[in-house]
Every structure is written in structure tokens, then in C-alpha cells.
Tab-separated table of C-alpha atoms and ligand atoms in Angstrom:
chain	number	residue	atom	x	y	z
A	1	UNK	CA	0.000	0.000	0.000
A	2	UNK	CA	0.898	3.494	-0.850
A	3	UNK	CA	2.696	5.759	1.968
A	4	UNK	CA	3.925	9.138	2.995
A	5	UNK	CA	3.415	12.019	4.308
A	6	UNK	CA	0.317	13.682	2.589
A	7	UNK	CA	-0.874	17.349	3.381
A	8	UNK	CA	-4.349	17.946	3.382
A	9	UNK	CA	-5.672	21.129	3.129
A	10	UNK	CA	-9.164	21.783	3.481
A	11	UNK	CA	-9.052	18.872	4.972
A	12	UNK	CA	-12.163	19.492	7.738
A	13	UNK	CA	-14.023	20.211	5.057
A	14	UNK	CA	-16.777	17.358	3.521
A	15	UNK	CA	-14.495	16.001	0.811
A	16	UNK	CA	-11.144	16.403	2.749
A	17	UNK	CA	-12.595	14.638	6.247
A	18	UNK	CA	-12.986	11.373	4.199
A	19	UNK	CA	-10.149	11.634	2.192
A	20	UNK	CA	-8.021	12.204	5.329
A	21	UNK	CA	-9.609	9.194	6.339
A	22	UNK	CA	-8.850	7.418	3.769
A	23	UNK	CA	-5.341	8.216	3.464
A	24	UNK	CA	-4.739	7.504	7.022
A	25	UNK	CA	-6.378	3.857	6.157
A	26	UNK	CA	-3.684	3.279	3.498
A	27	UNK	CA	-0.900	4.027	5.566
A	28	UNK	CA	-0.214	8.173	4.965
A	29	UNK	CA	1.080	10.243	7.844
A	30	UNK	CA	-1.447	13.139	7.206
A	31	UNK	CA	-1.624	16.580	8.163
A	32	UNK	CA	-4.385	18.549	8.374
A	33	UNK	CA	-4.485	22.533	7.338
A	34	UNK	CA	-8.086	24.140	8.042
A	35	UNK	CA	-9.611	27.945	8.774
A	36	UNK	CA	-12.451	25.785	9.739
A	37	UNK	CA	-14.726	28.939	7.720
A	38	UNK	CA	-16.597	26.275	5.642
A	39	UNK	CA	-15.206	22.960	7.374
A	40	UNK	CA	-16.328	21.742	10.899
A	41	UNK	CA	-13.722	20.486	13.676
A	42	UNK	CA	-16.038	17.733	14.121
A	43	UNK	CA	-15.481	16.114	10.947
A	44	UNK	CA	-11.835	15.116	12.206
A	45	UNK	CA	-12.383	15.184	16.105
A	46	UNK	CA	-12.734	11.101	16.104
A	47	UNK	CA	-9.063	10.990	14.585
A	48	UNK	CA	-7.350	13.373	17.476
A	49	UNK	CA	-4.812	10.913	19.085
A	50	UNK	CA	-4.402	9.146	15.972
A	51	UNK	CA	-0.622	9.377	16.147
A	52	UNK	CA	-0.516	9.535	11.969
A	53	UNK	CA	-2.951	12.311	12.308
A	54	UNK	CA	-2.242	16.008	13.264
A	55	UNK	CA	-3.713	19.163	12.052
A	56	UNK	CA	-3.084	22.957	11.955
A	57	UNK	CA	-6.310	25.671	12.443
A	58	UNK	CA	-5.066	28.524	10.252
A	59	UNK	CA	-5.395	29.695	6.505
A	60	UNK	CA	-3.498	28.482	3.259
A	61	UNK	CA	-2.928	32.146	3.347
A	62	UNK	CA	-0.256	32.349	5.928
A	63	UNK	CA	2.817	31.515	3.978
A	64	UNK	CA	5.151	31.373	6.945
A	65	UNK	CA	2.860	28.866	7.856
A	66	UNK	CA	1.957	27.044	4.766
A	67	UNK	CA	5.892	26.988	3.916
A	68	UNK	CA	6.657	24.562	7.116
A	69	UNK	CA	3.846	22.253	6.124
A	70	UNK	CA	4.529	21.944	2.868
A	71	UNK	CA	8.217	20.951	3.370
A	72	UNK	CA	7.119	18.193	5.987
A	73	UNK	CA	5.507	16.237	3.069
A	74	UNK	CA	5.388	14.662	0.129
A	75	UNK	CA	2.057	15.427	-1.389
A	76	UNK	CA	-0.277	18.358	-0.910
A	77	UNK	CA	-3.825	18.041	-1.764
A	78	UNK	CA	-5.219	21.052	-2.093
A	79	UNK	CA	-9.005	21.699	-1.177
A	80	UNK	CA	-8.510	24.677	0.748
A	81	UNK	CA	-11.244	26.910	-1.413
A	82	UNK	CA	-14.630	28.503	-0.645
A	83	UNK	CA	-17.439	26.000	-1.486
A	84	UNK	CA	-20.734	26.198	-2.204
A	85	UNK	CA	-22.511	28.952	-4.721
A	86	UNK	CA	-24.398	30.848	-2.022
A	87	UNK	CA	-20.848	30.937	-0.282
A	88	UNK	CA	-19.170	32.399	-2.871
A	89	UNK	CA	-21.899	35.199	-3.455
A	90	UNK	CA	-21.896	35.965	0.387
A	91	UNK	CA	-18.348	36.060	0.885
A	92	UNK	CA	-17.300	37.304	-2.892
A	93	UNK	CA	-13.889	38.825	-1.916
A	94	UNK	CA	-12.626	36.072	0.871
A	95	UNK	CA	-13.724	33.474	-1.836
A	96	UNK	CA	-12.028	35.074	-4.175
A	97	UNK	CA	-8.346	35.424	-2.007
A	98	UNK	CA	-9.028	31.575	-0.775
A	99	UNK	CA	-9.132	29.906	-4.659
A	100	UNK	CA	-6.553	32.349	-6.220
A	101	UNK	CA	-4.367	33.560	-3.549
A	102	UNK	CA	-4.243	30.002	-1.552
A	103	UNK	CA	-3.586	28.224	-4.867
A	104	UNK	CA	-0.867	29.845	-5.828
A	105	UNK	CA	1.093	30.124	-1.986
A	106	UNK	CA	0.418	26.402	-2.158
A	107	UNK	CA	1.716	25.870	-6.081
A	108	UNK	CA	4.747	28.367	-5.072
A	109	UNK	CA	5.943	26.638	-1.889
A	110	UNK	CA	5.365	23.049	-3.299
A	111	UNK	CA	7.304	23.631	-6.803
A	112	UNK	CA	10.631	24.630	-4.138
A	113	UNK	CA	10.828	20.927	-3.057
A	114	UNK	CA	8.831	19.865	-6.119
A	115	UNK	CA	6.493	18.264	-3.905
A	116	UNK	CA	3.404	16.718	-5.692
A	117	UNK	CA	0.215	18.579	-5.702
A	118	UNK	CA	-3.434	17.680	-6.604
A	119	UNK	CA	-5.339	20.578	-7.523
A	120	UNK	CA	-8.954	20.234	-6.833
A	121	UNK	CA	-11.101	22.478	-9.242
A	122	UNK	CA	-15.004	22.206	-10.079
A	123	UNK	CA	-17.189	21.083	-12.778
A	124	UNK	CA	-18.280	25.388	-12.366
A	125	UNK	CA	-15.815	25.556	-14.586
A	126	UNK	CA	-17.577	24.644	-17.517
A	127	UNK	CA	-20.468	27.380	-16.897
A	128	UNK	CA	-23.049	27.329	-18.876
A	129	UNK	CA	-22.151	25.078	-21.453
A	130	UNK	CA	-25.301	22.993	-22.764
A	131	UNK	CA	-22.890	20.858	-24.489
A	132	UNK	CA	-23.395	18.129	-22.205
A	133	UNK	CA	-21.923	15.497	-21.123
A	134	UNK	CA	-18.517	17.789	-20.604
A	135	UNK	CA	-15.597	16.578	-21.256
A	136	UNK	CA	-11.953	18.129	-20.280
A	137	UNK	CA	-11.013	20.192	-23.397
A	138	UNK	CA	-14.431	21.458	-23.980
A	139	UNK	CA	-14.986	24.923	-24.057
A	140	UNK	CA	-15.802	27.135	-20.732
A	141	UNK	CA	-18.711	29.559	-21.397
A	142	UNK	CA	-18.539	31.755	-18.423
A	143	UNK	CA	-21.169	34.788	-17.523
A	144	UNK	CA	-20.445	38.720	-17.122
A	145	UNK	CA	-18.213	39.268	-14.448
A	146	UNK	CA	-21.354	41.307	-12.956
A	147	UNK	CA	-22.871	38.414	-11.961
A	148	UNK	CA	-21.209	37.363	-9.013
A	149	UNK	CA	-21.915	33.107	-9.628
A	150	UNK	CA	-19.548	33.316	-12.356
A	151	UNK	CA	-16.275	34.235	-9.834
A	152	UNK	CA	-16.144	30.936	-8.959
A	153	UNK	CA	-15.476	29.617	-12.203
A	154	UNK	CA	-13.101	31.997	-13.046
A	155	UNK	CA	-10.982	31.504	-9.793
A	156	UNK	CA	-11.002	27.657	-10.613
A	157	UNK	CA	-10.017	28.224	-13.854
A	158	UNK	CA	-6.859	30.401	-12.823
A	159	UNK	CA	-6.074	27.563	-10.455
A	160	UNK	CA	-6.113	25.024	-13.291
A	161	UNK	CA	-4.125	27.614	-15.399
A	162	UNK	CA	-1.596	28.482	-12.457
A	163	UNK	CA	-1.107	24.347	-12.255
A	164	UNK	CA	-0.609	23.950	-15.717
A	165	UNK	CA	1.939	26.235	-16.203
A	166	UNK	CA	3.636	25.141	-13.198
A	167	UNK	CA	3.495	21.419	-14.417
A	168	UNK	CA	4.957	22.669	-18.288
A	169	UNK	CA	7.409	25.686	-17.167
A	170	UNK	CA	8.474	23.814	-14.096
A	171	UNK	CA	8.452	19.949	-14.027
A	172	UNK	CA	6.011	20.318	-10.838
A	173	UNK	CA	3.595	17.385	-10.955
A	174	UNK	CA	0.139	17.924	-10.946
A	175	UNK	CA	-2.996	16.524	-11.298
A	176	UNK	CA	-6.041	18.972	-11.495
A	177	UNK	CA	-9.471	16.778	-9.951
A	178	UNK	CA	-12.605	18.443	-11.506
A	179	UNK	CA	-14.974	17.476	-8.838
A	180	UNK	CA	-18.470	16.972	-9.939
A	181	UNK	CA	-21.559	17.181	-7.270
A	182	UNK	CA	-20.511	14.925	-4.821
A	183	UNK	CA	-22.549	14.204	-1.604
A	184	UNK	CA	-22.336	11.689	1.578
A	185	UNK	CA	-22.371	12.062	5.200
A	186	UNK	CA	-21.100	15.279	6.410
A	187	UNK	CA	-21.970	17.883	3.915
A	188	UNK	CA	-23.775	20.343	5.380
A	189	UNK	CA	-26.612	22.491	3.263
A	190	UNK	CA	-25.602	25.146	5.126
A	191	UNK	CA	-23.684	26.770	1.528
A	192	UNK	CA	-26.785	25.670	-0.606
A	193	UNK	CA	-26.030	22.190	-1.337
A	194	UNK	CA	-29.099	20.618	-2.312
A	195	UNK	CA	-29.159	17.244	-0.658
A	196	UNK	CA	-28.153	17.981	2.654
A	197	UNK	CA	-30.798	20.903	2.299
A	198	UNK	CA	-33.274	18.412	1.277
A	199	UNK	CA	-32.470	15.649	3.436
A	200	UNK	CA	-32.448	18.462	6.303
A	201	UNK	CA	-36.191	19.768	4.984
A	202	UNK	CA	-37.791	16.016	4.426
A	203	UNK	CA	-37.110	15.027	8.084
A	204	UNK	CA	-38.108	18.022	10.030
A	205	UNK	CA	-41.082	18.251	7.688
A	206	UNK	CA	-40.430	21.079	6.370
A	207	UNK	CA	-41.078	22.403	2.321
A	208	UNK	CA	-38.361	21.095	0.378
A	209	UNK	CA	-37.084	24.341	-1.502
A	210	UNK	CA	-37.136	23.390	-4.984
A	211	UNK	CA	-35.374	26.366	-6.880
A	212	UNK	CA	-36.725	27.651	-10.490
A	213	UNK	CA	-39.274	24.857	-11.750
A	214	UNK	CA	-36.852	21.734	-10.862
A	215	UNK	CA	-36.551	21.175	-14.442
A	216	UNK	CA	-32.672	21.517	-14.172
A	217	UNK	CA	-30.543	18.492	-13.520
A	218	UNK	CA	-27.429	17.175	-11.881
A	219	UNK	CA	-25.439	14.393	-11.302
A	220	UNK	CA	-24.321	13.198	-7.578
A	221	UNK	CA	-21.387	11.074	-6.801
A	222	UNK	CA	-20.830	9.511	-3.763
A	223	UNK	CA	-17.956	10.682	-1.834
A	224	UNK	CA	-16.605	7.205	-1.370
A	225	UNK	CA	-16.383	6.788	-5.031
A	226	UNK	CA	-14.760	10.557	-5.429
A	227	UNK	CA	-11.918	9.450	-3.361
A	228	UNK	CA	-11.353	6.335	-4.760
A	229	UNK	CA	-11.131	8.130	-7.976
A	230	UNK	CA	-8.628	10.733	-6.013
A	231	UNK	CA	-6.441	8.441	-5.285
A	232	UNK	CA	-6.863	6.339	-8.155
A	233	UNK	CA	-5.461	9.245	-10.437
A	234	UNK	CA	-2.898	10.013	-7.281
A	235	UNK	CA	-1.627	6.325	-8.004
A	236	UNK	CA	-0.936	7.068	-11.801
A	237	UNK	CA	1.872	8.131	-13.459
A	238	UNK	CA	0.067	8.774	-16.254
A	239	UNK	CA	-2.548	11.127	-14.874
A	240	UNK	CA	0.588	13.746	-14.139
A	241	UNK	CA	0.282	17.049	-15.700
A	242	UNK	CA	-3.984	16.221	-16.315
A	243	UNK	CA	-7.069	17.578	-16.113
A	244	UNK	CA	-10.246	14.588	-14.859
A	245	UNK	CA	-13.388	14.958	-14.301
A	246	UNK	CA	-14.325	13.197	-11.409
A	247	UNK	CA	-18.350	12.138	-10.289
A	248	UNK	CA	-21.090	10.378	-11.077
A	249	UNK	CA	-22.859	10.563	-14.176
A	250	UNK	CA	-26.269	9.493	-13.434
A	251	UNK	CA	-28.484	12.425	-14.103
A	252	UNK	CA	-31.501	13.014	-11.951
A	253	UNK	CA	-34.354	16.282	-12.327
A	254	UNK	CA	-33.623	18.542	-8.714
A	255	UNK	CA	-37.663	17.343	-8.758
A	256	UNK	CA	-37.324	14.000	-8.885
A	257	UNK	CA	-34.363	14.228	-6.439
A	258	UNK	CA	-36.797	16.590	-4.106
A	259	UNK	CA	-39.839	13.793	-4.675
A	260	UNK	CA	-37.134	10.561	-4.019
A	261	UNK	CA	-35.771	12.417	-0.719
A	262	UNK	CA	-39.495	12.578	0.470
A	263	UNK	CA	-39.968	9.233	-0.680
A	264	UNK	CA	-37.344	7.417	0.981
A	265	UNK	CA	-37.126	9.809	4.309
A	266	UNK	CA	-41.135	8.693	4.316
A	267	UNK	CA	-41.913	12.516	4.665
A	268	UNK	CA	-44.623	14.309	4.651
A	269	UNK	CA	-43.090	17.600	3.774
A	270	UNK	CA	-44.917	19.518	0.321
A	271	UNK	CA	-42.274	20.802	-2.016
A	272	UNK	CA	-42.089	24.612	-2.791
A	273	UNK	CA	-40.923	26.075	-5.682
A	274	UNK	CA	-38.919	28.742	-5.133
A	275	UNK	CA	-38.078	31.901	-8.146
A	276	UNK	CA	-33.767	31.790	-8.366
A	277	UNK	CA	-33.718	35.607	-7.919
A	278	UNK	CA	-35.236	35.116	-4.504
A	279	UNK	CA	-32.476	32.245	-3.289
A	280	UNK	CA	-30.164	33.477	-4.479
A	281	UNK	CA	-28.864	37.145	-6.192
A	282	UNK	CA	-31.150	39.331	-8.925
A	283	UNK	CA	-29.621	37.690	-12.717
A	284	UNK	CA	-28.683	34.993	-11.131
A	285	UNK	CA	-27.877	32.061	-13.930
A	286	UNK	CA	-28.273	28.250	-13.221
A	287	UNK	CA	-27.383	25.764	-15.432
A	288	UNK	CA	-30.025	23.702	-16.456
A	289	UNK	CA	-27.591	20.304	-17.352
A	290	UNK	CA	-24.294	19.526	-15.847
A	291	UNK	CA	-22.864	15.485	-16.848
A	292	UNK	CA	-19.410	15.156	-16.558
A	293	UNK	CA	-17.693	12.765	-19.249
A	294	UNK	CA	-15.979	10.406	-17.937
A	295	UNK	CA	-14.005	8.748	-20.030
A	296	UNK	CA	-10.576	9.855	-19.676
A	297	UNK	CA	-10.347	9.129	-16.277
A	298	UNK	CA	-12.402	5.554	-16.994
A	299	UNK	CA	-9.246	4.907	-19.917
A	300	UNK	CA	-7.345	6.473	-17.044
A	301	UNK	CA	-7.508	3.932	-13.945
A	302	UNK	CA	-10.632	1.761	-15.124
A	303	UNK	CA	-12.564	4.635	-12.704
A	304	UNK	CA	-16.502	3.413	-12.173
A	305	UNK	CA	-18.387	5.017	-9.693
A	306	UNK	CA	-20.546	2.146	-7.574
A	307	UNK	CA	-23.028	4.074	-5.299
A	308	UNK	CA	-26.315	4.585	-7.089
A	309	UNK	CA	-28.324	8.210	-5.924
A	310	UNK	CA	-30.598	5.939	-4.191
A	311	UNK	CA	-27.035	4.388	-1.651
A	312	UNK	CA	-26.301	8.195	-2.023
A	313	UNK	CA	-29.105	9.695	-0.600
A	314	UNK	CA	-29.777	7.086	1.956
A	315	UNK	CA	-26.304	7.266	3.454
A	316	UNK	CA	-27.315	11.482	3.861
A	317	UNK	CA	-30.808	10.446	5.505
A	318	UNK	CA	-28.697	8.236	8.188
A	319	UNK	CA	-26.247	10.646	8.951
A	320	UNK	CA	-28.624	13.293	9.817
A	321	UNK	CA	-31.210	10.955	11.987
A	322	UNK	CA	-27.762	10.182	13.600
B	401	UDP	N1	-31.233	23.804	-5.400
B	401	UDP	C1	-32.569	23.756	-5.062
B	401	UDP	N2	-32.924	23.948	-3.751
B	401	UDP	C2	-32.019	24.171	-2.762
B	401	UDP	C3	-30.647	24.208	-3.115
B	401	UDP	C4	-30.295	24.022	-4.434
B	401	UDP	O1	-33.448	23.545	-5.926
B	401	UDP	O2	-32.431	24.321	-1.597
B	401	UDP	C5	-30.843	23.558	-6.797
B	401	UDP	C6	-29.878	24.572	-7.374
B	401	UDP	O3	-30.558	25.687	-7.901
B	401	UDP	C7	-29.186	23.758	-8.452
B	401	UDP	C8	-29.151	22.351	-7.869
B	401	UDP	O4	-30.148	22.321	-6.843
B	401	UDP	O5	-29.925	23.733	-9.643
B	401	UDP	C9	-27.812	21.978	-7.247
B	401	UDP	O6	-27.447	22.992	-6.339
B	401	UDP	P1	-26.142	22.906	-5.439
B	401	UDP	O7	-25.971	24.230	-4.772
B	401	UDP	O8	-26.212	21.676	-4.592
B	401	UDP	O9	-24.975	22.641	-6.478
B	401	UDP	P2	-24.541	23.391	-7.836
B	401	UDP	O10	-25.521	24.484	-8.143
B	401	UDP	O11	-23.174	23.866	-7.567
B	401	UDP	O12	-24.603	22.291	-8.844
């Protein structure tokens, strides 16, 4: 089994709590960088005296700080970022510093040592491209910089830039993760993520808040299949210096996600529809489609995500009667 010492940042977060458990299940020393502002200390409390586990509470921002943990290891994966849309329109300008700023202290320091780094980016990136499913060279087909949703996507895609050019002018190796919607124990709706939010609604019997008419779609991937695929492409030489898509392409109506939550939570709870300028910001865009193809990283490491959006949805109904 694979070893080292792996840096995790971001790793209190959703996606980083189970990859840092992960990792610590395959033998990594692991280190922990959080701000907690989107992650929760309780999503790593259970692995405190762990003696492969430590962490630091401070901000990818500090370099002084940043530079110590990056030369203690030998492979940074980087998830420090602001998550979640409403987030990002709340907290435009610390969003903003987080993906671009943190990035690049983290792509700096690492290319001294020439310490590995996995970039994690978003499917955002591909905006509002109908072109569906997406696949890694497509086009991005971003909004006016007026509408704040669209910040995200850029500061991604200066991340995946930044990487790239590192990775090409540098010899740093890279591998850029372009997480899909992923979902599991953990997340919290508390940034707009639908199924948490759902999950949350259905059990306390509240309206589930179905935003525009529901007709728009996504796909959710399980986090345990997101990090197998994480590590999957951390395993291959051959994913060095690439760009995956990484989720579940399964495509489900946010109706028929908000009528299967009620259905399988046994809920009573009616379903409102709610106008988009209302949750979220006046011109606000969604996109109506968003299937990631997967096919390079399939030819990459035989990738295959298992859990169904049935599994997926189940496992969020547990952890929140828990
Ligand atoms: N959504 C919704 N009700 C909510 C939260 C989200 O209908 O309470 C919709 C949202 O407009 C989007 C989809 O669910 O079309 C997924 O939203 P999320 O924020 O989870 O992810 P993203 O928009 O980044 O795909």
C-alpha cells in the first residue's frame, strides 16, 4: 500500500474529512491545514490521538505557515477553497483570495521541493455550457463578471491555469481533480447544497425548496467513489500534468431528487418552488444540465463510480437521523 506524508488542506471540510480518512487507512502520515470557515472540527475530532494524524487551524494564506507544512511532506492536496454557490456570493472577496491567492502560496511553496500537488477544481468551470456530457477540453462559457456566480469559475479556472503552467514551465507534478456534485455524510446544506438541504427539509417536515421549476438536472457522486477516484489518479503516473473529471454521471431532475428524498425519508413535507432571484442574487444564472464525461479518467484507472443516488441519498438520511 501506498505511503507518505500527505498534506491535506481543506481537509475538515466534507471532501477532505474522508479523504483524510482514507489516506490515514492506506498508511499516509497526514496533516491537516483548516480555517475551519466552511469545514467543521467535528469532521476530524474522532481521529485526534491518531498518532498519523495532526492538524493545523489557520489559513493556506499564511505563507510562513503554509511553507513549514509543505516541506514536511510529500504530497499536498489542495481543497482549501470557498465551497458552495451561495458561499461564494456571500463572501465574494474572501472566496475570491481563498481559490486564487491560496492556490498559488500552495503551487509556489510546493514547486521549491517539487512536492506533488493535486489541484482540486469544479465542474463550475464549464459554466453554462449545454454541451453536455462535458468533457476536459471542452470549451468554458462563463457569464459577465457582474454576476457574481460566475467568480467561482473563473478563480477555478486560474487555479487550473496556475497548475498547468507550473506542471509545463516547471516539471512540478500535478494533477487537477474536476470534482463533480458529490454528496455523503457530512456535507452540510448550510452553503446551498441541495441534498443535505433536502435531506435536512424532508425530516423536520419542512417544504423542500425546490429552486426555479426543478426542471434543471445534476449528477451526484458519492464521496466514497470521489476518493477512490482521487487516489486512483494520485496512483498514476500517467494522470501527471492532467485535467479529470471526477463524479457520477447518473443524471436526476432537482424534482425528482426533491420527490425521491421525500420518498425514501417517508416525509410528509410539500415541495415549494422557489423563483432563483429570490435564493439566491437578482440575474442569477443556473445551469439547467451539468454530466461530466468520464471517459478519460475511466481509460485512465478503469474509474466506475458504484453508489447509485438511491445508496447516495440514503447514506445522507442516516447521517442526519444520527
Ligand atoms: N437547489 C434547489 N434547492 C435548494 C438548493 C439548491 O433547488 O435548496 C438547486 C440549485 O438551484 C441547483 C441544484 O439544486 O440547480 C444543485 O445545487 P447545489 O448548490 O447543490 O450545487 P450546484 O448548483 O453547484 O450544482
Amino acid at each position: 500500500m501506498a505511503s507518505g506524508r500527505a498534506l491535506v488542506t481543506g481537509g475538515a471540510g466534507f471532501i477532505g474529512s474522508h479523504l483524510v480518512e482514507r489516506l490515514l487507512r492506506d498508511g499516509y502520515k497526514v496533516h491537516v491545514i483548516d480555517d475551519l470557515s466552511t469545514g467543521s472540527f467535528d469532521n476530524i475530532a474522532a481521529l485526534e490521538g491518531d498518532p498519523a494524524f495532526s492538524y493545523t487551524i489557520d489559513t493556506v494564506l499564511d505563507l510562513g505557515v503554509m511553507e513549514r507544512l509543505v516541506d514536511d511532506c510529500d504530497v499536498v492536496f489542495h481543497l482549501a477553497a470557498a465551497v458552495g454557490v451561495e458561499y461564494v456570493i456571500e463572501s465574494n472577496l474572501k472566496s475570491m483570495q481563498i481559490n486564487i491567492r491560496g492556490t498559488e502560496n500552495v503551487l509556489e511553496l510546493a514547486n521549491r521541493g517539487k512536492k506533488k500537488v493535486i489541484v482540486f477544481s469544479s465542474s463550475e468551470v464549464y459554466g453554462k455550457s449545454t454541451d453536455v456530457p462535458f468533457a476536459e477540453d471542452d470549451d468554458s462559457i462563463l457569464g459577465a463578471t457582474t454576476v457574481t456566480r460566475w467568480s467561482y469559475a473563473v478563480s477555478k479556472a486560474v487555479d487550473e491555469i496556475l497548475a498547468l503552467a507550473y506542471w509545463r514551465e516547471k516539471n512540478l507534478p500535478v494533477v487537477i481533480v474536476r470534482l463533480f456534485n458529490t454528496c455523503g455524510p457530512r456535507q452540510t446544506g448550510k452553503y446551498g447544497m441541495v441534498v443535505p438541504r433536502f435531506v435536512k427539509q424532508a425530516l423536520l417536515g419542512e417544504p423542500l425548496t425546490v429552486y426555479g421549476d426543478g426542471s434543471q438536472s445534476r449528477c451526484f457522486a458519492s464521496v466514497y467513489d470521489v476518493v477512490d477516484g482521487i487516489l486512483g489518479l494520485h496512483a498514476s503516473e500517467a494522470a501527471l500534468g492532467g485535467v479529470f473529471n471526477v463524479g457520477n454521471d447518473e443524471e436526476v431532475r432537482i424534482i425528482d431528487l426533491a420527490r425521491l428524498v421525500k420518498e425514501l425519508a417517508g416525509s410528509p413535507s410539500p415541495i415549494r418552488f422557489i423563483p432563483y432571484e429570490e435564493a439566491y442574487e437578482r440575474g442569477f444564472e443556473d445551469m439547467m444540465r451539468r454530466v461530466p464525461d468520464l471517459s478519460r479518467i475511466r481509460a485512465a484507472i478503469g474509474y466506475r463510480p458504484k453508489a447509485t443516488l438511491g445508496d447516495i441519498v440514503r447514506s445522507v438520511i442516516e447521517y442526519y437521523k444520527t
